[in-house]
PDB file of C-alpha atoms in Angstrom:
ATOM      1  CA  ASP N   1       0.065   0.184   0.087  1.00 51.00           C
ATOM      2  CA  LYS N   2       1.832   2.910  -1.044  1.00 52.00           C
ATOM      3  CA  THR N   3      -0.645   5.532   0.631  1.00 54.00           C
ATOM      4  CA  ALA N   4       0.336   4.215   4.012  1.00 54.00           C
ATOM      5  CA  ASP N   5       3.422   6.533   4.248  1.00 64.00           C
ATOM      6  CA  ALA N   6       2.404   9.236   1.971  1.00 61.00           C
ATOM      7  CA  LYS N   7       2.627  12.712   3.147  1.00 64.00           C
ATOM      8  CA  VAL N   8       1.032  16.356   1.990  1.00 58.00           C
ATOM      9  CA  GLY N   9       2.673  17.046  -1.097  1.00 59.00           C
ATOM     10  CA  ASP N  10       3.483  13.749  -2.333  1.00 65.00           C
ATOM     11  CA  THR N  11       2.604  12.364  -5.600  1.00 68.00           C
ATOM     12  CA  ILE N  12       1.708   8.509  -5.947  1.00 70.00           C
ATOM     13  CA  THR N  13       2.206   6.583  -9.029  1.00 73.00           C
ATOM     14  CA  TYR N  14       0.012   3.756  -9.721  1.00 70.00           C
ATOM     15  CA  THR N  15       0.689   1.462 -12.484  1.00 74.00           C
ATOM     16  CA  ILE N  16      -2.270  -0.766 -13.758  1.00 76.00           C
ATOM     17  CA  LYS N  17      -1.687  -3.880 -16.298  1.00 78.00           C
ATOM     18  CA  VAL N  18      -4.247  -5.938 -17.936  1.00 80.00           C
ATOM     19  CA  LEU N  19      -3.556  -9.345 -19.602  1.00 81.00           C
ATOM     20  CA  ASP N  20      -6.521 -10.427 -21.890  1.00 77.00           C
ATOM     21  CA  GLU N  21      -7.322 -13.714 -22.898  1.00 80.00           C
ATOM     22  CA  LEU N  22      -4.907 -13.747 -26.259  1.00 80.00           C
ATOM     23  CA  GLY N  23      -2.057 -13.050 -23.808  1.00 79.00           C
ATOM     24  CA  CYS N  24      -1.761  -9.218 -24.733  1.00 83.00           C
ATOM     25  CA  ILE N  25      -0.839  -7.007 -21.908  1.00 81.00           C
ATOM     26  CA  TYR N  26      -2.103  -3.483 -21.719  1.00 78.00           C
ATOM     27  CA  ASP N  27      -1.096  -0.726 -19.065  1.00 78.00           C
ATOM     28  CA  THR N  28      -1.727   2.632 -17.817  1.00 79.00           C
ATOM     29  CA  ILE N  29      -0.154   4.876 -15.459  1.00 74.00           C
ATOM     30  CA  ASN N  30      -1.890   7.209 -12.896  1.00 71.00           C
ATOM     31  CA  HIS N  31      -0.659   9.986 -10.811  1.00 66.00           C
ATOM     32  CA  MET N  32      -2.385  10.663  -7.608  1.00 68.00           C
ATOM     33  CA  GLU N  33      -1.447  13.733  -5.422  1.00 62.00           C
ATOM     34  CA  VAL N  34      -1.850  14.012  -1.587  1.00 63.00           C
ATOM     35  CA  VAL N  35      -3.526  16.957  -0.606  1.00 56.00           C
ATOM     36  CA  GLY N  36      -3.980  17.429   3.035  1.00 56.00           C
ATOM     37  CA  HIS N  37      -6.952  17.233   4.888  1.00 77.00           C
ATOM     38  CA  PRO N  38      -6.664  20.338   7.189  1.00 87.00           C
ATOM     39  CA  GLU N  39      -7.480  19.323  10.960  1.00 90.00           C
ATOM     40  CA  PRO N  40      -7.322  22.978  12.798  1.00 94.00           C
ATOM     41  CA  ASN N  41      -7.336  22.979  16.671  1.00 96.00           C
ATOM     42  CA  LEU N  42      -8.503  25.998  18.465  1.00 97.00           C
ATOM     43  CA  GLY N  43      -7.979  24.048  21.798  1.00 97.00           C
ATOM     44  CA  ASP N  44     -10.543  23.732  24.729  1.00 97.00           C
ATOM     45  CA  ASP N  45     -13.208  26.582  25.896  1.00 98.00           C
ATOM     46  CA  TYR N  46     -11.845  29.061  28.157  1.00 97.00           C
ATOM     47  CA  LYS N  47     -13.045  32.609  29.777  1.00 97.00           C
ATOM     48  CA  ILE N  48     -10.772  35.463  29.904  1.00 97.00           C
ATOM     49  CA  CYS N  49     -11.019  38.810  32.064  1.00 97.00           C
ATOM     50  CA  TYR N  50     -13.218  41.801  30.804  1.00 94.00           C
ATOM     51  CA  GLY N  51     -11.430  43.786  28.666  1.00 93.00           C
ATOM     52  CA  ASP N  52      -8.480  41.589  27.839  1.00 95.00           C
ATOM     53  CA  ILE N  53      -7.616  40.531  24.426  1.00 96.00           C
ATOM     54  CA  THR N  54      -7.040  36.823  23.593  1.00 97.00           C
ATOM     55  CA  VAL N  55      -5.417  35.134  20.392  1.00 98.00           C
ATOM     56  CA  LEU N  56      -7.052  32.155  18.667  1.00 98.00           C
ATOM     57  CA  ALA N  57      -4.526  30.205  16.324  1.00 97.00           C
ATOM     58  CA  ALA N  58      -5.856  27.582  13.924  1.00 96.00           C
ATOM     59  CA  ASN N  59      -2.821  25.404  14.521  1.00 94.00           C
ATOM     60  CA  TYR N  60      -2.767  23.834  11.303  1.00 90.00           C
ATOM     61  CA  ASP N  61       0.544  22.337  11.035  1.00 82.00           C
ATOM     62  CA  GLN N  62       0.639  21.634   7.272  1.00 76.00           C
ATOM     63  CA  ALA N  63       0.019  25.118   6.318  1.00 68.00           C
ATOM     64  CA  GLY N  64       2.212  26.024   3.473  1.00 65.00           C
ATOM     65  CA  ALA N  65       2.966  22.508   2.552  1.00 69.00           C
ATOM     66  CA  GLN N  66       4.382  22.145  -0.796  1.00 73.00           C
ATOM     67  CA  GLY N  67       1.823  21.714  -3.758  1.00 76.00           C
ATOM     68  CA  GLN N  68      -1.157  23.299  -2.224  1.00 81.00           C
ATOM     69  CA  THR N  69      -2.852  26.623  -0.988  1.00 88.00           C
ATOM     70  CA  THR N  70      -4.352  27.197   2.490  1.00 90.00           C
ATOM     71  CA  GLU N  71      -7.301  29.538   3.220  1.00 93.00           C
ATOM     72  CA  TYR N  72      -8.788  30.299   6.508  1.00 96.00           C
ATOM     73  CA  TYR N  73     -12.192  31.619   6.763  1.00 98.00           C
ATOM     74  CA  TRP N  74     -13.228  32.734  10.488  1.00 98.00           C
ATOM     75  CA  ASN N  75     -16.765  33.749  11.461  1.00 98.00           C
ATOM     76  CA  THR N  76     -15.476  36.830  12.300  1.00 97.00           C
ATOM     77  CA  GLY N  77     -14.854  37.470   8.395  1.00 97.00           C
ATOM     78  CA  ASP N  78     -10.924  37.264   9.150  1.00 98.00           C
ATOM     79  CA  THR N  79      -8.875  35.262   6.804  1.00 97.00           C
ATOM     80  CA  THR N  80      -5.621  34.929   8.591  1.00 96.00           C
ATOM     81  CA  ASP N  81      -4.285  32.152  10.558  1.00 95.00           C
ATOM     82  CA  SER N  82      -5.138  33.879  13.896  1.00 97.00           C
ATOM     83  CA  ILE N  83      -7.231  36.225  15.130  1.00 98.00           C
ATOM     84  CA  GLU N  84      -7.569  38.529  18.119  1.00 98.00           C
ATOM     85  CA  VAL N  85     -10.989  38.533  20.276  1.00 97.00           C
ATOM     86  CA  LEU N  86     -11.910  40.323  23.434  1.00 95.00           C
ATOM     87  CA  THR N  87     -15.831  39.629  23.436  1.00 95.00           C
ATOM     88  CA  ALA N  88     -17.445  36.501  24.499  1.00 97.00           C
ATOM     89  CA  GLY N  89     -18.854  34.040  21.897  1.00 97.00           C
ATOM     90  CA  GLN N  90     -18.478  31.260  19.603  1.00 98.00           C
ATOM     91  CA  TYR N  91     -15.755  31.705  17.202  1.00 98.00           C
ATOM     92  CA  TYR N  92     -14.863  28.889  14.380  1.00 97.00           C
ATOM     93  CA  VAL N  93     -12.613  28.440  11.474  1.00 98.00           C
ATOM     94  CA  ASN N  94     -12.846  26.585   8.294  1.00 97.00           C
ATOM     95  CA  ILE N  95      -9.572  25.932   6.522  1.00 95.00           C
ATOM     96  CA  VAL N  96      -9.355  24.835   2.809  1.00 93.00           C
ATOM     97  CA  THR N  97      -6.754  23.289   1.335  1.00 88.00           C
ATOM     98  CA  THR N  98      -6.422  23.489  -2.470  1.00 87.00           C
ATOM     99  CA  SER N  99      -4.088  21.296  -4.742  1.00 80.00           C
ATOM    100  CA  ASP N 100      -2.102  23.659  -6.652  1.00 83.00           C
ATOM    101  CA  GLU N 101      -1.893  21.162  -9.893  1.00 78.00           C
ATOM    102  CA  THR N 102      -5.299  19.208  -9.685  1.00 78.00           C
ATOM    103  CA  GLY N 103      -7.611  22.283  -7.916  1.00 84.00           C
ATOM    104  CA  LEU N 104      -8.728  19.364  -5.523  1.00 82.00           C
ATOM    105  CA  ALA N 105      -9.978  21.088  -2.480  1.00 87.00           C
ATOM    106  CA  CYS N 106     -10.476  19.511   1.095  1.00 88.00           C
ATOM    107  CA  GLU N 107     -11.818  21.299   4.262  1.00 93.00           C
ATOM    108  CA  GLY N 108     -11.646  20.868   7.846  1.00 94.00           C
ATOM    109  CA  SER N 109     -13.000  23.163  10.798  1.00 96.00           C
ATOM    110  CA  ASP N 110     -13.081  23.499  14.540  1.00 97.00           C
ATOM    111  CA  THR N 111     -15.089  25.504  17.131  1.00 98.00           C
ATOM    112  CA  ILE N 112     -14.389  27.179  20.710  1.00 98.00           C
ATOM    113  CA  ASN N 113     -16.113  29.034  22.838  1.00 98.00           C
ATOM    114  CA  ILE N 114     -14.819  32.221  24.727  1.00 98.00           C
ATOM    115  CA  ASP N 115     -16.405  33.318  28.049  1.00 97.00           C
ATOM    116  CA  ILE N 116     -15.687  36.367  30.135  1.00 96.00           C
ATOM    117  CA  PHE N 117     -15.256  36.175  34.016  1.00 96.00           C
ATOM    118  CA  GLU N 118     -16.933  38.163  36.328  1.00 94.00           C
ATOM    119  CA  ARG N 119     -15.966  42.103  35.938  1.00 94.00           C
ATOM    120  CA  PRO N 120     -14.296  43.840  38.930  1.00 96.00           C
ATOM    121  CA  VAL N 121     -16.199  47.169  39.603  1.00 96.00           C
ATOM    122  CA  ILE N 122     -14.707  49.395  41.766  1.00 96.00           C
ATOM    123  CA  ASN N 123     -17.410  51.374  44.050  1.00 96.00           C
ATOM    124  CA  ILE N 124     -16.267  53.344  46.918  1.00 93.00           C
ATOM    125  CA  ALA N 125     -18.488  55.335  49.296  1.00 88.00           C
ATOM    126  CA  ASP N 126     -17.109  59.016  49.550  1.00 80.00           C
ATOM    127  CA  PRO N 127     -15.427  59.422  52.531  1.00 70.00           C
ATOM    128  CA  ASP N 128     -14.538  62.611  54.860  1.00 73.00           C
ATOM    129  CA  LEU N 129     -10.953  63.052  53.080  1.00 81.00           C
ATOM    130  CA  SER N 130     -10.078  66.208  55.489  1.00 84.00           C
ATOM    131  CA  GLY N 131      -9.707  66.938  58.741  1.00 88.00           C
ATOM    132  CA  CYS N 132      -7.156  67.915  61.171  1.00 89.00           C
ATOM    133  CA  ALA N 133      -4.475  65.545  62.430  1.00 90.00           C
ATOM    134  CA  PRO N 134      -4.791  62.913  63.651  1.00 92.00           C
ATOM    135  CA  LEU N 135      -7.313  61.830  60.887  1.00 92.00           C
ATOM    136  CA  ASN N 136      -9.305  58.887  61.389  1.00 92.00           C
ATOM    137  CA  LEU N 137     -10.014  57.967  57.761  1.00 92.00           C
ATOM    138  CA  ARG N 138     -12.792  54.913  57.320  1.00 92.00           C
ATOM    139  CA  ILE N 139     -13.197  53.855  53.772  1.00 93.00           C
ATOM    140  CA  GLU N 140     -16.315  52.136  53.058  1.00 94.00           C
ATOM    141  CA  ASN N 141     -15.555  49.400  49.714  1.00 96.00           C
ATOM    142  CA  ASN N 142     -18.594  48.595  48.038  1.00 96.00           C
ATOM    143  CA  SER N 143     -16.629  47.016  45.165  1.00 97.00           C
ATOM    144  CA  THR N 144     -17.677  43.700  43.428  1.00 97.00           C
ATOM    145  CA  PRO N 145     -16.684  40.932  43.708  1.00 97.00           C
ATOM    146  CA  ALA N 146     -16.844  41.365  47.183  1.00 96.00           C
ATOM    147  CA  ASP N 147     -14.318  38.471  47.826  1.00 97.00           C
ATOM    148  CA  SER N 148     -11.616  40.008  45.801  1.00 98.00           C
ATOM    149  CA  TYR N 149      -8.296  40.639  47.027  1.00 98.00           C
ATOM    150  CA  PHE N 150      -7.815  44.472  47.927  1.00 98.00           C
ATOM    151  CA  GLU N 151      -4.628  46.493  48.288  1.00 98.00           C
ATOM    152  CA  TRP N 152      -4.767  50.063  49.556  1.00 98.00           C
ATOM    153  CA  TYR N 153      -2.240  52.697  49.620  1.00 97.00           C
ATOM    154  CA  LEU N 154      -1.849  56.094  50.646  1.00 96.00           C
ATOM    155  CA  ILE N 155       0.743  58.021  49.074  1.00 96.00           C
ATOM    156  CA  GLU N 156       2.497  61.183  49.958  1.00 94.00           C
ATOM    157  CA  TYR N 157       5.211  63.279  47.643  1.00 91.00           C
ATOM    158  CA  ASP N 158       8.585  65.094  48.835  1.00 89.00           C
ATOM    159  CA  ASP N 159       9.583  68.334  47.934  1.00 87.00           C
ATOM    160  CA  PHE N 160      10.863  66.780  44.650  1.00 90.00           C
ATOM    161  CA  GLY N 161       7.416  64.933  43.463  1.00 88.00           C
ATOM    162  CA  THR N 162       9.072  61.594  44.513  1.00 94.00           C
ATOM    163  CA  PRO N 163       6.171  59.215  45.720  1.00 94.00           C
ATOM    164  CA  ARG N 164       6.500  57.256  48.969  1.00 95.00           C
ATOM    165  CA  VAL N 165       3.862  54.894  50.551  1.00 96.00           C
ATOM    166  CA  ALA N 166       3.016  56.218  53.813  1.00 95.00           C
ATOM    167  CA  TYR N 167       0.339  54.052  54.806  1.00 95.00           C
ATOM    168  CA  SER N 168      -1.063  50.727  53.420  1.00 97.00           C
ATOM    169  CA  SER N 169      -3.736  48.108  54.274  1.00 97.00           C
ATOM    170  CA  THR N 170      -5.232  44.726  52.644  1.00 98.00           C
ATOM    171  CA  ALA N 171      -8.516  45.029  54.614  1.00 97.00           C
ATOM    172  CA  LYS N 172     -11.634  45.044  52.593  1.00 97.00           C
ATOM    173  CA  ASP N 173     -12.919  48.111  54.392  1.00 96.00           C
ATOM    174  CA  PRO N 174      -9.798  49.890  55.846  1.00 96.00           C
ATOM    175  CA  VAL N 175      -9.092  52.321  58.597  1.00 95.00           C
ATOM    176  CA  PHE N 176      -6.564  54.846  58.603  1.00 95.00           C
ATOM    177  CA  GLN N 177      -4.786  56.597  61.309  1.00 94.00           C
ATOM    178  CA  LEU N 178      -3.348  59.463  59.665  1.00 93.00           C
ATOM    179  CA  ASN N 179      -0.849  61.536  62.759  1.00 91.00           C
ATOM    180  CA  ASP N 180       1.057  63.577  60.035  1.00 89.00           C
ATOM    181  CA  PRO N 181      -0.057  66.475  58.340  1.00 91.00           C
ATOM    182  CA  GLY N 182      -0.010  66.495  54.527  1.00 91.00           C
ATOM    183  CA  THR N 183      -1.686  65.735  51.168  1.00 93.00           C
ATOM    184  CA  TYR N 184      -2.137  62.148  50.084  1.00 94.00           C
ATOM    185  CA  SER N 185      -3.121  60.331  47.350  1.00 95.00           C
ATOM    186  CA  LEU N 186      -5.316  57.191  47.461  1.00 95.00           C
ATOM    187  CA  ALA N 187      -4.740  54.096  45.356  1.00 96.00           C
ATOM    188  CA  MET N 188      -6.569  50.811  45.482  1.00 97.00           C
ATOM    189  CA  LYS N 189      -5.752  47.777  43.241  1.00 98.00           C
ATOM    190  CA  MET N 190      -8.384  44.653  43.505  1.00 98.00           C
ATOM    191  CA  THR N 191      -8.054  41.393  42.212  1.00 98.00           C
ATOM    192  CA  THR N 192     -10.983  39.005  41.596  1.00 97.00           C
ATOM    193  CA  PRO N 193     -10.917  35.402  42.670  1.00 96.00           C
ATOM    194  CA  ASP N 194     -10.373  34.447  38.776  1.00 96.00           C
ATOM    195  CA  GLY N 195      -7.350  36.845  38.546  1.00 96.00           C
ATOM    196  CA  CYS N 196      -8.960  39.750  37.078  1.00 97.00           C
ATOM    197  CA  VAL N 197      -7.502  43.106  38.224  1.00 97.00           C
ATOM    198  CA  ASP N 198      -8.870  46.835  38.264  1.00 97.00           C
ATOM    199  CA  SER N 199      -7.462  49.709  39.852  1.00 97.00           C
ATOM    200  CA  MET N 200      -8.088  53.352  40.563  1.00 96.00           C
ATOM    201  CA  THR N 201      -6.044  56.315  42.290  1.00 95.00           C
ATOM    202  CA  LEU N 202      -7.445  59.487  43.504  1.00 93.00           C
ATOM    203  CA  TYR N 203      -4.744  62.124  43.362  1.00 93.00           C
ATOM    204  CA  ASN N 204      -4.194  64.702  46.255  1.00 92.00           C
ATOM    205  CA  ALA N 205      -7.696  63.554  47.698  1.00 91.00           C
ATOM    206  CA  ILE N 206      -6.829  63.590  51.487  1.00 93.00           C
ATOM    207  CA  VAL N 207      -5.696  66.777  53.149  1.00 93.00           C
ATOM    208  CA  VAL N 208      -4.507  66.467  56.729  1.00 93.00           C
ATOM    209  CA  ASN N 209      -4.279  69.747  58.506  1.00 91.00           C
ATOM    210  CA  PRO N 210      -1.983  70.512  61.327  1.00 88.00           C
ATOM    211  CA  GLN N 211      -3.954  71.085  64.857  1.00 83.00           C
ATOM    212  CA  PRO N 212      -3.845  75.194  65.429  1.00 79.00           C
ATOM    213  CA  ILE N 213      -1.807  76.175  68.464  1.00 76.00           C
ATOM    214  CA  ALA N 214      -3.415  78.888  70.730  1.00 74.00           C
ATOM    215  CA  GLU N 215      -1.139  81.182  72.358  1.00 76.00           C
ATOM    216  CA  PHE N 216      -1.567  84.562  73.798  1.00 72.00           C
ATOM    217  CA  GLU N 217      -0.238  87.146  76.070  1.00 78.00           C
ATOM    218  CA  ALA N 218      -2.047  89.794  78.381  1.00 71.00           C
ATOM    219  CA  ASP N 219      -0.559  93.383  78.721  1.00 71.00           C
ATOM    220  CA  PRO N 220      -0.792  93.901  81.533  1.00 69.00           C
ATOM    221  CA  ALA N 221      -0.387  90.376  82.783  1.00 71.00           C
ATOM    222  CA  ILE N 222      -1.799  91.319  86.069  1.00 71.00           C
ATOM    223  CA  SER N 223      -4.592  94.086  86.356  1.00 66.00           C
ATOM    224  CA  THR N 224      -7.078  95.646  88.876  1.00 65.00           C
ATOM    225  CA  LEU N 225      -8.810  96.826  85.665  1.00 62.00           C
ATOM    226  CA  SER N 226      -8.771 100.503  87.309  1.00 61.00           C
ATOM    227  CA  GLU N 227      -5.185 100.834  85.882  1.00 61.00           C
ATOM    228  CA  SER N 228      -5.261 102.585  82.529  1.00 59.00           C
ATOM    229  CA  GLY N 229      -8.914 102.660  82.571  1.00 66.00           C
ATOM    230  CA  GLY N 230      -9.393  99.040  82.673  1.00 66.00           C
ATOM    231  CA  VAL N 231      -7.986  98.352  79.560  1.00 77.00           C
ATOM    232  CA  VAL N 232      -6.105  95.113  79.003  1.00 73.00           C
ATOM    233  CA  ASN N 233      -4.326  94.507  75.750  1.00 78.00           C
ATOM    234  CA  PHE N 234      -4.040  90.686  74.354  1.00 74.00           C
ATOM    235  CA  ILE N 235      -1.416  89.612  71.990  1.00 79.00           C
ATOM    236  CA  ASN N 236      -1.998  86.706  70.088  1.00 76.00           C
ATOM    237  CA  TYR N 237       0.663  84.242  69.080  1.00 69.00           C
ATOM    238  CA  ALA N 238      -1.667  81.623  67.499  1.00 68.00           C
ATOM    239  CA  ASP N 239      -0.345  80.166  64.194  1.00 64.00           C
ATOM    240  CA  GLN N 240      -3.801  80.452  62.594  1.00 53.00           C
ATOM    241  CA  SER N 241      -5.211  83.905  63.341  1.00 44.00           C
ATOM    242  CA  VAL N 242      -4.117  87.066  64.830  1.00 37.00           C
ATOM    243  CA  VAL N 243      -6.817  88.849  67.523  1.00 40.00           C
ATOM    244  CA  THR N 244      -6.093  91.816  69.700  1.00 39.00           C
ATOM    245  CA  GLY N 245      -7.703  92.295  72.902  1.00 43.00           C
ATOM    246  CA  GLY N 246     -10.922  94.011  73.979  1.00 43.00           C
ATOM    247  CA  ASN N 247     -11.812  96.553  76.724  1.00 44.00           C
ATOM    248  CA  GLY N 248     -12.720  95.747  80.321  1.00 39.00           C
ATOM    249  CA  SER N 249     -13.471  97.735  83.272  1.00 35.00           C
TER     250      SER N 249
END
């Protein structure tokens, strides 16, 4: 059997001989070209994260074999050996191989289903992002899926604009005790149980003000209020405002 070891692109020659009753021999020679029967392999069904791009490849290893032309027809309208997709759905490819010599065409196809994992959705209730030190910052996290892994960072910047992580947490609803006055950015990254990731940053959103210092001096320091017409002057040394004294008798 000459076809047992035949490969795509091979030509098999068959010789047929006929002996009639008079002892005459007739023969003929036929040539058979082996055209590949395409067997694309898109693999098993799988899921991707929302917004991700995945590549579907036909994986036809005889493409470009000598003596044949290979054509690809996807249900997306593409005609390449691979495509990029980012939406859920059923995708299939039909491959047609055609003999360059005889025009004989063979076909093969495969199908795959692509689905989308649950999308991470960031939803944070508006916290009170300003106040005096020490500021107790509580963040109510309503993001979904709720069983995701959360990473929180409070970032401050030095005089040269270089960022530094001042506080961090992996709690779902974190609480930060901000003791140092300054301006902070709030960053959060969430990773779903399926490995899908989303993140957000609120730049310069948190303002922690220093505590005011109340300090003043009375002039005179001791007065019976009968001196100088009962007038006492107050000198304000507070760092937030200046208030001068009043009259008394």
